[in-house]
Coordinates of C-alpha atoms in Angstrom, one line a residue:
M720 CA 0.0 0.0 0.0
T721 CA 1.5 3.3 -1.0
L722 CA -0.2 5.2 1.8
R723 CA 2.0 3.2 4.2
T724 CA 5.0 4.5 2.3
L725 CA 3.7 8.1 2.8
I726 CA 3.3 7.5 6.5
E727 CA 6.8 6.1 6.8
A728 CA 8.2 9.0 4.8
L729 CA 6.6 11.3 7.4
G730 CA 8.5 9.4 10.1
F731 CA 5.8 7.1 11.6
A732 CA 4.6 3.5 11.2
V733 CA 1.2 1.7 10.9
R734 CA 0.2 -1.3 12.9
P735 CA -3.0 -3.3 12.7
Y736 CA -5.3 -2.8 15.7
P737 CA -7.6 -5.6 17.0
L738 CA -11.2 -4.9 16.1
P739 CA -13.9 -6.7 18.1
A740 CA -15.9 -9.2 16.1
R741 CA -19.1 -7.3 16.5
L742 CA -17.6 -4.5 14.4
R743 CA -17.2 -4.7 10.6
G744 CA -14.1 -2.9 9.3
T745 CA -10.4 -2.5 9.7
A746 CA -8.5 -0.5 12.3
Y747 CA -5.0 0.9 12.3
A748 CA -2.8 2.4 14.9
L749 CA -0.3 5.2 14.2
V750 CA 2.9 4.5 16.2
P751 CA 6.5 5.8 16.3
A752 CA 8.7 4.5 13.5
E753 CA 10.7 2.3 15.9
H754 CA 7.6 0.2 16.6
R755 CA 7.0 -0.6 12.9
T756 CA 7.3 -4.4 13.3
P757 CA 4.4 -6.0 15.1
R758 CA 6.0 -8.2 17.8
L759 CA 5.7 -9.1 21.4
E760 CA 7.7 -6.3 23.1
P761 CA 10.4 -8.2 25.0
S762 CA 11.2 -5.3 27.3
G763 CA 7.5 -4.8 28.2
A764 CA 7.8 -1.2 27.2
A765 CA 4.5 0.5 26.3
I766 CA 3.9 1.6 22.7
P767 CA 2.6 5.1 22.3
L768 CA -0.7 5.2 20.4
L769 CA -0.3 8.5 18.4
A770 CA -3.6 8.0 16.5
L771 CA -6.2 5.4 15.9
T772 CA -8.7 5.1 13.1
A773 CA -11.1 2.5 11.7
S774 CA -13.1 2.3 8.6
Q775 CA -15.0 -0.3 6.5
E776 CA -12.6 0.6 3.7
P777 CA -8.9 0.0 4.6
Q778 CA -7.7 2.7 2.3
A779 CA -10.0 5.3 3.9
A780 CA -8.6 4.4 7.3
L781 CA -5.0 4.8 6.0
R782 CA -5.8 8.2 4.4
I783 CA -7.0 9.5 7.8
L784 CA -4.0 8.0 9.5
A785 CA -1.7 9.6 7.0
A786 CA -3.3 13.0 7.6
R787 CA -2.8 12.5 11.4
A788 CA 0.9 11.7 10.7
A789 CA 1.3 14.8 8.7
Q790 CA -0.4 16.9 11.4
L791 CA 2.0 15.6 14.0
R792 CA 5.0 16.1 11.7
L793 CA 4.0 19.7 10.6
G794 CA 2.5 20.8 13.9
D795 CA 0.3 23.4 12.1
A796 CA -2.9 23.1 14.0
E797 CA -4.8 25.9 12.3
F798 CA -5.0 24.0 9.0
G799 CA -7.2 21.2 8.0
I800 CA -5.1 18.5 6.4
G801 CA -5.5 15.7 3.8
A802 CA -3.3 13.0 2.6
A803 CA -3.9 10.7 -0.4
V804 CA -2.2 9.0 -3.3
T805 CA -3.5 11.7 -5.6
R806 CA -3.6 15.5 -5.1
E807 CA -7.3 15.7 -6.0
V808 CA -8.3 13.3 -3.2
A809 CA -5.8 15.0 -0.8
V810 CA -7.5 18.4 -1.5
R811 CA -10.9 16.9 -0.8
E812 CA -9.8 15.3 2.4
A813 CA -8.1 18.6 3.6
L814 CA -11.3 20.5 2.9
R815 CA -13.4 18.0 4.8
D816 CA -10.9 18.0 7.7
A817 CA -11.1 21.8 7.9
L818 CA -14.9 21.8 7.8
E819 CA -15.1 19.1 10.4
R820 CA -13.2 21.2 12.9
R821 CA -15.9 24.0 12.8
S822 CA -18.8 23.8 15.1
P823 CA -21.7 21.8 13.6
P824 CA -25.2 23.3 13.1
T825 CA -27.6 22.8 16.0
V826 CA -30.7 21.8 14.1
A827 CA -31.1 18.4 12.5
R828 CA -33.4 16.2 10.5
R829 CA -33.7 12.5 11.2
L830 CA -31.9 10.5 8.5
T831 CA -33.8 7.2 7.9
A832 CA -33.3 4.3 5.5
W833 CA -29.6 5.3 5.2
S834 CA -28.5 1.7 5.5
D835 CA -30.0 1.1 2.0
T836 CA -27.0 3.1 0.6
V837 CA -24.3 2.9 3.2
R838 CA -23.6 -0.3 5.0
S839 CA -23.6 -0.3 8.8
P840 CA -20.3 -1.0 10.5
L841 CA -22.0 -3.1 13.1
H842 CA -22.5 -6.9 13.0
P843 CA -26.3 -7.4 12.4
A844 CA -26.6 -9.7 15.4
W845 CA -25.3 -7.0 17.9
D846 CA -28.2 -5.8 20.0
V847 CA -27.6 -2.1 19.8
Q848 CA -29.3 0.9 18.2
L849 CA -27.6 3.2 15.6
D850 CA -29.4 6.4 14.6
C851 CA -28.2 9.0 12.1
H852 CA -29.1 12.7 11.8
L853 CA -28.5 15.2 8.9
Y854 CA -27.5 18.7 9.9
G855 CA -27.3 21.9 7.8
D856 CA -29.3 23.1 4.8
D857 CA -28.9 22.8 1.0
D858 CA -26.5 25.8 1.0
S859 CA -24.1 24.5 3.6
A860 CA -21.7 21.6 3.8
P861 CA -23.6 18.5 5.0
W862 CA -23.0 17.2 8.5
V863 CA -24.1 13.8 9.8
G864 CA -24.4 12.9 13.5
A865 CA -24.4 9.2 14.5
V866 CA -25.5 7.9 17.9
L867 CA -24.8 4.3 18.9
R868 CA -26.8 3.3 22.0
R869 CA -26.3 0.3 24.2
D870 CA -28.2 0.0 27.5
D871 CA -27.5 3.2 29.3
R872 CA -24.3 4.1 27.4
E873 CA -23.8 5.7 24.0
I874 CA -21.2 6.8 21.5
R875 CA -21.7 10.1 19.5
A876 CA -19.8 11.0 16.4
F877 CA -19.9 13.6 13.7
G878 CA -18.8 13.6 10.1
C879 CA -18.7 16.3 7.5
G880 CA -18.1 16.1 3.7
T881 CA -18.9 17.5 0.3
T882 CA -21.7 15.0 0.0
V883 CA -24.2 13.6 2.4
R884 CA -22.9 10.1 1.6
G885 CA -19.4 11.2 2.4
A886 CA -20.4 12.8 5.6
L887 CA -22.4 9.7 6.6
G888 CA -19.5 7.4 5.9
R889 CA -17.1 9.6 7.9
A890 CA -19.6 9.7 10.9
L891 CA -19.9 5.9 10.8
D892 CA -16.1 5.5 10.6
E893 CA -15.8 7.6 13.7
V894 CA -18.4 5.5 15.5
L895 CA -16.4 2.4 14.5
T896 CA -13.2 4.0 15.8
L897 CA -14.7 5.0 19.2
A898 CA -16.3 1.6 19.5
A899 CA -13.0 -0.1 18.8
E900 CA -11.5 1.7 21.8
D901 CA -14.7 1.0 23.9
R902 CA -15.2 4.7 24.5
W903 CA -18.7 4.8 25.7
S904 CA -20.2 7.7 27.7
A905 CA -23.4 8.7 29.5
P906 CA -26.3 9.7 27.3
D907 CA -26.4 13.3 26.0
K908 CA -29.3 15.4 24.8
D909 CA -30.5 14.8 21.3
P910 CA -30.5 17.8 18.9
E911 CA -33.7 19.7 17.9
F912 CA -35.3 17.8 15.0
V913 CA -37.2 19.8 12.3
G914 CA -38.1 16.9 10.0
E915 CA -37.0 13.7 8.3
V916 CA -34.9 12.8 5.3
V917 CA -35.5 9.4 3.8
G918 CA -32.5 7.8 2.2
V919 CA -29.2 9.5 1.3
P920 CA -29.6 12.6 -0.9
E921 CA -27.4 12.9 -4.0
G922 CA -25.5 15.9 -5.1
E923 CA -22.2 17.6 -4.1
W924 CA -21.6 20.8 -2.2
V925 CA -19.2 23.3 -3.8
E926 CA -16.2 24.3 -1.7
P927 CA -16.4 27.8 -0.2
A928 CA -14.6 30.7 -1.8
G929 CA -11.5 31.8 0.0
A930 CA -10.3 28.4 1.0
E931 CA -6.6 28.6 1.2
L932 CA -4.9 25.5 -0.1
R933 CA -1.2 24.6 -0.1
T934 CA 0.7 21.4 -0.9
V935 CA 3.2 20.5 1.8
H936 CA 4.4 17.1 0.6
D937 CA 4.4 15.6 -2.9
G938 CA 6.7 12.6 -3.0
P939 CA 6.9 9.0 -1.7
G940 CA 3.5 7.5 -1.2
G941 CA 1.4 10.5 -2.2
T942 CA 0.4 14.1 -1.5
V943 CA -0.3 16.1 1.6
V944 CA -2.4 19.2 1.3
Q945 CA -3.3 21.8 4.0
C946 CA -6.5 23.8 3.9
R947 CA -7.3 27.0 5.9
L948 CA -10.9 28.2 6.5
P949 CA -12.2 30.9 8.8
G950 CA -13.3 29.5 12.2
I951 CA -11.2 26.4 12.2
A952 CA -10.5 24.9 15.6
P953 CA -7.1 23.3 16.5
R954 CA -7.1 19.6 16.6
P955 CA -6.3 18.3 20.2
E956 CA -3.0 16.6 20.8
P957 CA -3.0 12.8 21.5
A958 CA -4.0 12.2 25.1
G959 CA -1.1 9.8 25.9
R960 CA -2.9 6.6 25.0
L961 CA -1.0 3.4 24.6
A962 CA -1.2 0.6 22.0
P963 CA -1.7 -3.0 23.1
V964 CA 1.6 -4.7 23.8
D965 CA 0.8 -8.3 22.7
L966 CA 1.0 -10.4 19.6
S967 CA -2.6 -9.7 18.6
L968 CA -1.5 -6.3 17.4
G969 CA 0.5 -8.0 14.7
G970 CA -2.4 -9.8 13.1
D971 CA -4.3 -8.4 10.1
P972 CA -8.1 -8.6 11.0
E973 CA -8.9 -9.4 7.3
L974 CA -7.0 -12.7 7.8
T975 CA -9.2 -13.8 10.8
R976 CA -12.6 -12.4 9.6
I977 CA -14.2 -15.9 9.2
S978 CA -13.2 -17.1 12.7
R979 CA -14.3 -13.8 14.3
T980 CA -17.6 -14.0 12.4
F981 CA -18.1 -17.6 13.4
H982 CA -17.6 -16.8 17.1
E983 CA -20.2 -14.0 16.8
N984 CA -22.7 -16.3 15.0
S985 CA -22.2 -19.0 17.7
K986 CA -23.1 -16.8 20.6
I987 CA -26.2 -17.4 22.7
R988 CA -28.0 -14.1 23.2
A989 CA -30.5 -13.1 25.8
A990 CA -32.7 -11.3 23.3
F991 CA -33.1 -14.1 20.9
R992 CA -33.5 -17.9 21.2
T993 CA -30.5 -18.9 19.1
L994 CA -30.7 -22.7 19.9
P995 CA -33.2 -25.0 18.4
P996 CA -36.1 -25.7 20.8
V997 CA -35.2 -29.3 21.5
D998 CA -36.8 -30.8 24.6
V999 CA -34.8 -34.0 25.2
D1000 CA -37.3 -35.1 27.8
R1001 CA -40.0 -35.5 25.0
L1002 CA -37.9 -37.6 22.7
A1003 CA -39.1 -41.1 21.9
P1004 CA -37.3 -43.9 23.7
D1005 CA -35.9 -45.3 20.5
T1006 CA -34.5 -41.9 19.6
R1007 CA -32.9 -41.5 23.0
R1008 CA -31.3 -45.0 22.6
E1009 CA -29.9 -44.1 19.2
L1010 CA -28.5 -40.8 20.5
A1011 CA -26.8 -42.8 23.3
R1012 CA -24.6 -44.5 20.7
P1013 CA -22.7 -41.5 19.3
Y1014 CA -19.9 -43.4 17.6
R1015 CA -19.1 -45.1 14.3
D1016 CA -19.0 -48.8 13.8
Y1017 CA -16.8 -50.3 11.0
G1018 CA -18.3 -53.7 11.5
R1019 CA -16.4 -56.9 11.6
T1020 CA -15.1 -56.8 8.1
R1021 CA -11.6 -56.1 9.4
T1022 CA -9.5 -57.1 12.3
E1023 CA -10.8 -56.1 15.7
Q1024 CA -8.7 -56.0 18.8
P1025 CA -10.3 -55.6 22.3
W1026 CA -8.5 -53.0 24.3
P1027 CA -7.4 -54.6 27.6
V1028 CA -6.7 -52.8 30.8
Q1029 CA -5.5 -55.8 32.8
G1030 CA -1.8 -55.8 32.9
A1031 CA -1.4 -52.1 32.6
R1032 CA 1.2 -50.5 34.8
P1033 CA 0.0 -48.9 38.1
L1034 CA -1.3 -45.3 37.9
L1035 CA 0.8 -42.6 39.5
P1036 CA -1.0 -40.2 41.9
L1037 CA -2.6 -37.3 40.0
D1038 CA -0.4 -34.5 41.5
T1039 CA 2.8 -36.6 40.8
A1040 CA 1.7 -37.3 37.2
L1041 CA 0.9 -33.7 36.4
R1042 CA 4.1 -32.4 37.9
R1043 CA 6.1 -34.8 35.9
R1044 CA 4.2 -34.4 32.6
R1045 CA 6.2 -32.8 29.8
S1046 CA 5.2 -32.7 26.1
A1047 CA 8.8 -32.7 24.9
A1048 CA 10.1 -35.4 27.2
P1049 CA 12.4 -37.8 25.3
M1050 CA 10.7 -41.0 24.0
S1051 CA 12.2 -44.5 24.0
S1052 CA 12.3 -46.7 21.0
R1053 CA 10.6 -49.5 23.0
P1054 CA 7.1 -50.4 21.8
L1055 CA 4.0 -49.5 23.8
Q1056 CA 2.1 -52.2 25.6
L1057 CA -1.5 -52.7 24.4
A1058 CA -2.8 -52.8 28.0
D1059 CA -1.3 -49.3 28.6
V1060 CA -2.9 -48.0 25.4
G1061 CA -6.2 -49.6 26.5
R1062 CA -5.9 -47.9 29.9
V1063 CA -5.4 -44.5 28.3
L1064 CA -8.5 -45.0 26.1
E1065 CA -10.5 -46.3 29.1
L1066 CA -9.7 -43.1 31.1
S1067 CA -10.5 -40.8 28.2
V1068 CA -13.3 -42.1 26.1
G1069 CA -14.3 -45.2 28.0
I1070 CA -17.9 -45.8 29.2
T1071 CA -17.5 -45.6 33.0
G1072 CA -21.1 -45.8 34.1
T1073 CA -24.8 -45.6 33.2
A1074 CA -27.8 -43.5 33.9
R1075 CA -31.5 -44.4 33.5
T1076 CA -34.2 -42.0 32.2
P1077 CA -37.7 -41.9 33.8
D1078 CA -39.0 -44.0 30.8
G1079 CA -36.4 -46.7 31.4
V1080 CA -33.8 -45.9 28.7
E1081 CA -30.3 -46.7 29.9
L1082 CA -27.7 -44.0 28.9
P1083 CA -24.0 -44.7 28.9
L1084 CA -21.7 -42.2 30.7
R1085 CA -18.2 -41.4 29.5
A1086 CA -15.0 -40.6 31.3
T1087 CA -14.9 -37.2 29.6
P1088 CA -17.8 -34.6 29.6
S1089 CA -19.8 -34.0 26.5
A1090 CA -22.5 -31.5 25.5
G1091 CA -25.9 -33.3 25.7
G1092 CA -24.0 -36.6 25.8
L1093 CA -23.7 -36.4 22.0
C1094 CA -19.9 -37.0 22.1
S1095 CA -19.1 -34.9 19.0
Y1096 CA -15.8 -36.6 18.4
D1097 CA -14.2 -39.8 17.3
L1098 CA -10.7 -41.2 18.1
F1099 CA -8.4 -43.1 15.8
V1100 CA -5.1 -44.6 16.8
L1101 CA -2.2 -44.8 14.2
A1102 CA -0.3 -47.8 15.6
R1103 CA 3.4 -48.1 14.8
H1104 CA 5.0 -50.0 17.6
V1105 CA 2.3 -51.4 19.9
E1106 CA 2.7 -54.9 21.0
G1107 CA -0.3 -57.0 20.1
L1108 CA -1.8 -54.5 17.7
T1109 CA -1.5 -54.6 13.9
P1110 CA 0.3 -51.5 12.6
G1111 CA -2.2 -49.3 10.8
V1112 CA -5.2 -47.0 11.4
H1113 CA -7.5 -48.2 14.1
Y1114 CA -10.9 -46.7 15.1
V1115 CA -11.6 -46.5 18.8
H1116 CA -15.0 -48.1 19.4
P1117 CA -16.0 -47.0 22.9
G1118 CA -19.3 -49.0 22.9
R1119 CA -17.7 -52.4 22.3
R1120 CA -14.3 -51.5 23.8
V1121 CA -12.4 -52.6 20.6
L1122 CA -9.9 -51.1 18.2
Q1123 CA -11.2 -51.7 14.6
L1124 CA -8.6 -51.9 11.9
V1125 CA -9.6 -49.4 9.2
A1126 CA -6.4 -49.4 7.1
D1127 CA -3.1 -51.3 7.4
D1128 CA -1.3 -49.0 4.8
C1129 CA -0.1 -46.3 7.2
P1130 CA 3.5 -45.5 6.3
F1131 CA 4.8 -43.5 9.3
E1132 CA 7.4 -41.7 7.3
D1133 CA 4.6 -40.2 5.2
V1134 CA 2.6 -39.4 8.3
A1135 CA 5.6 -37.6 9.8
A1136 CA 6.2 -35.7 6.6
H1137 CA 2.7 -34.2 6.7
T1138 CA 3.3 -32.6 10.1
G1139 CA 5.5 -29.7 11.2
Y1140 CA 7.5 -32.0 13.5
A1141 CA 8.7 -34.9 11.4
G1142 CA 11.5 -35.8 13.7
R1143 CA 9.4 -35.9 16.8
V1144 CA 6.6 -37.9 15.1
G1145 CA 9.3 -40.4 14.0
E1146 CA 10.0 -41.1 17.7
A1147 CA 6.4 -41.9 18.6
A1148 CA 5.1 -45.5 18.9
A1149 CA 1.5 -44.4 18.2
V1150 CA -0.5 -41.3 17.3
V1151 CA -4.0 -40.5 18.6
V1152 CA -6.1 -38.7 16.0
F1153 CA -9.0 -36.6 17.3
V1154 CA -11.8 -36.1 14.8
A1155 CA -14.5 -33.5 15.4
A1156 CA -17.9 -35.0 14.4
F1157 CA -19.6 -31.7 13.8
R1158 CA -22.9 -33.2 12.5
R1159 CA -23.7 -34.9 15.8
G1160 CA -24.4 -31.6 17.5
R1161 CA -25.7 -29.5 14.7
W1162 CA -29.3 -30.6 14.9
K1163 CA -29.5 -29.5 18.5
Y1164 CA -27.0 -26.7 18.9
G1165 CA -26.8 -25.1 15.4
E1166 CA -23.7 -22.9 14.9
R1167 CA -22.8 -23.4 18.6
G1168 CA -22.4 -27.1 17.9
Y1169 CA -19.1 -26.3 16.1
R1170 CA -17.7 -24.6 19.1
M1171 CA -18.8 -27.5 21.4
A1172 CA -17.2 -30.1 19.1
L1173 CA -13.9 -28.3 19.3
I1174 CA -14.2 -28.0 23.1
E1175 CA -15.0 -31.6 23.5
C1176 CA -12.0 -32.7 21.4
G1177 CA -10.0 -30.5 23.8
H1178 CA -11.5 -32.2 26.8
V1179 CA -10.7 -35.7 25.4
A1180 CA -7.2 -34.6 24.4
Q1181 CA -6.5 -33.5 27.9
S1182 CA -7.8 -36.7 29.3
V1183 CA -5.5 -38.6 27.0
V1184 CA -2.5 -36.6 28.1
T1185 CA -3.4 -36.9 31.8
A1186 CA -4.0 -40.7 31.6
A1187 CA -0.7 -41.2 29.7
A1188 CA 1.2 -39.1 32.3
A1189 CA -0.3 -41.2 35.1
L1190 CA 1.0 -44.3 33.4
G1191 CA 4.5 -42.7 33.0
L1192 CA 4.1 -42.4 29.2
V1193 CA 5.0 -39.4 27.1
A1194 CA 2.0 -37.7 25.4
H1195 CA 2.9 -34.8 23.0
P1196 CA -0.1 -32.8 21.7
L1197 CA 0.4 -31.6 18.1
A1198 CA -1.6 -29.1 16.1
G1199 CA 0.8 -28.6 13.2
F1200 CA -0.4 -31.0 10.5
V1201 CA -1.7 -31.0 7.0
D1202 CA -5.5 -31.3 7.4
D1203 CA -6.5 -32.8 4.1
Y1204 CA -3.9 -35.6 4.4
F1205 CA -5.0 -36.7 7.8
D1206 CA -8.7 -36.4 6.8
R1207 CA -8.0 -38.8 3.9
L1208 CA -5.9 -41.1 6.1
V1209 CA -8.8 -41.8 8.6
G1210 CA -11.5 -41.5 6.0
V1211 CA -13.5 -38.4 6.8
N1212 CA -14.6 -35.6 4.4
G1213 CA -13.0 -32.7 6.3
T1214 CA -16.3 -30.8 6.5
D1215 CA -18.9 -32.7 8.4
D1216 CA -16.2 -34.6 10.2
A1217 CA -12.6 -33.3 10.4
V1218 CA -9.3 -34.1 12.1
V1219 CA -8.6 -31.2 14.5
H1220 CA -5.8 -32.5 16.8
L1221 CA -3.1 -35.1 17.2
T1222 CA -1.3 -36.5 20.3
L1223 CA 1.9 -38.6 20.0
L1224 CA 2.4 -41.5 22.4
G1225 CA 5.5 -43.2 23.4
E1226 CA 7.5 -44.8 26.2
A1227 CA 9.6 -42.5 28.3
R1228 CA 13.3 -42.7 27.8
T1229 CA 15.0 -43.7 31.0

């Protein structure tokens, strides 16, 4: 982006600023040049936040930030200032900045149906109220005031421009910026309303005679223009704010938009019933029995190996096991014992009890918690050196307590090559593969079912790690792997069911 070049030529730097998922847009922070590279500050020193701006259009946010950089560099507070790639846009921005620093008119008309032309910067599921008002008459520069209300707090912002649409966009960008900083205040008095304007009027206001313009920079990155108008107020100096000092400041929000939107869509809200109205107490007994078997079954077409627990080594006390547990502990080349693997499975996904419903349906209970007992996960074991177990891909069947051989063509060199830790995978005797079965929870929990499936895989993974530690084994969780490869390896489509986590197992080296 050439505007970044302009900002750097003025002696400053731009860093992405985290924007809450309920807001739609991009935010940037203006910081001193020495803080150009987003990183975790090893010294813990605070980063001065010289300016912050947000917009639904990244280029618009950068233009405003470039103007703030020029203002700080030039120190000429009696001028409006504009910065852009071209002089034409810089002049327009300088004029708008000068107009915006005058006092707005006091009489307004309600502006309705504006969202048909200009998109709201708020996520549609956010339970807030956003109102816009149009100030001025046909002979004056249009001003738009925007008021965002939430409970007993509000954010007020103004925007001015040569068109109503431009003024509205500027006001909404200012709302976005203030909301990004969480700068809410007590409610203020609304202006005097003298009518209503439906939609966003067309047309452009002509700049006033006597506007004094001067170009102060025309070089790397673009042009900076100053504009003097009668009655302009100085822009206040930055109030000593600080930028966040963590790694999140280094991430571009555009690269995480989908995950942020997902989290917003999976929220349960007080104002709306976002979960399907499923009353499990009214389900038919046969349906309840079917739901109580949330696992696959590969049948008896391949080798099945019961997982034994007799003969497993004694369990260490919990506090001792957790204090000794280390993911990167050295692994031995000795094979795992099948009874030890069975003990790990028993203490993580095993059926450890039953419950009975009022209508007599017996429900199995697992060692690890699950939302609604739907167990939105499956486990596979990639066996390499496990005594008594055929090398290959095995499905963990918790209902029948067996390991079902799904495929015996599982070259561990290839498995290791499709991870980010090939050397470490090469030390493991087995790999536990965690598959999120998203479809099991969708019918009941909708979008939230995705979140629950990931959480449940985390629950089970921790149970595997804890059980392995109690047996004196090494369990190394691993998230760096090629998704499509492992999905194909265990036979899931990667959409309705997908591999989300791995854990390496091996004997500890003594």
